[in-house]
Amino acid sequence: MSFLDNLFNQWSCDMAIDLGTANTLVAIPGEGIVLNEPSVVAIDSDANRVLSVGTEAREMIGRNPGNISVEKPLADGVIADYDVTEAMLSYFIQKANRRTRFYQPKPRIVICIPCGVTSVEKRAVFEATIQAGARQAFLIEEPMAAAIGAGLPVEEPTGSMVVDIGGGTTEIAVISLGGIVTSNSLRIAGNEFDEAVARHIREVYGLNIGVRTAEDIKIAIGSAMPISTGELDMEISGRDLATNLPRSEIIQSEDVREGIRAPLQEILIAIKETFLETDPDLAGDIIRNGVLLTGGGGMMKMLDIYLTNELEVPVYASDTAFTNVVVGCVRALENPIALQRSYTQR
């Protein structure tokens, strides 16, 4: 390594980014998570400029006038709008780097990607990261990052299984000896749950609600199976489909379960298919060690018990489900071997 490289490494601010369909998290080694905001951008269409990013932009959803478009530049875990993603990443990188040094070289950045992406989709994430201000970018697959962040023995000759349910994708992977042995990427996850809940409320109650309200319902009272302590309820408001007037309704946890039944079944089938492709010895390790459930969608009430019952394999929800991926990216930054295995470009 040259003297200039050593100088850059000493002064640059390395970053880890969990670029999610729903939320983006940024962490800095030694400082922890410094940013957690929605992956949303508000754009003034008349002036063709970015108005706000993250939390401020999300507050505009459903309330924006015609000249302001509120966009989610990532869909199903991959970039849907390159320019908007670049602008969003640039904003998050600058906001996360709060240091006041006179000279701040561009940072090295580790950023996660779904395990089922194409080489073109990889290149898009990589180029957006570089254009947003990275000196060097490393791409790491989400289930591997989640496993590292959760402290699984990924480098050992034993099988570990991760089910990472994010906003846009569900990533299922079996990991051993520092690599992904078999994997399955399903573009059904938390966002699909939200849309399914909204559809169910519309069909059963004749009430039209927004996706933001559906997400709030899912988080507040959603469960994958009946709750032993009793069902939860919640009062919601929306537009009556018959009268077009505002109306309130009280719904139950059962309504969420009915709504998400179909997407949840698809996730279950994908997990079973991954087991079918897994070597018997590794499958034996997983049966003994259990399956790690992580990601924002993995935090749904009773989901671990539901999957345990359906798979007849122990499934446990991570206590740090929401942050495992970005923490794993930070640990990869500190591990030269992990960086060598990643997709990188200078």
PDB file of C-alpha atoms in Angstrom, residues 1-12 101 103 105 135:
ATOM      1  CA  MET A   1       0.000   0.000   0.000  1.00  0.00           C
ATOM      2  CA  SER A   2       1.376   3.404  -0.984  1.00  0.00           C
ATOM      3  CA  PHE A   3       1.988   6.340   1.347  1.00  0.00           C
ATOM      4  CA  LEU A   4      -0.988   8.147  -0.264  1.00  0.00           C
ATOM      5  CA  ASP A   5      -3.271   5.146   0.382  1.00  0.00           C
ATOM      6  CA  ASN A   6      -2.152   5.044   4.015  1.00  0.00           C
ATOM      7  CA  LEU A   7      -2.852   8.751   4.368  1.00  0.00           C
ATOM      8  CA  PHE A   8      -6.308   8.386   2.798  1.00  0.00           C
ATOM      9  CA  ASN A   9      -7.185   5.449   5.066  1.00  0.00           C
ATOM     10  CA  GLN A  10      -6.100   7.423   8.127  1.00  0.00           C
ATOM     11  CA  TRP A  11      -8.189  10.480   7.317  1.00  0.00           C
ATOM     12  CA  SER A  12     -11.149   9.092   5.405  1.00  0.00           C
ATOM     13  CA  ARG A 101     -11.833  18.410   9.532  1.00  0.00           C
ATOM     14  CA  TYR A 103      -9.705  18.105   4.498  1.00  0.00           C
ATOM     15  CA  PRO A 105     -11.203  12.688   1.402  1.00  0.00           C
ATOM     16  CA  ARG A 135     -13.714   6.800  -2.996  1.00  0.00           C
TER      17      ARG A 135
END
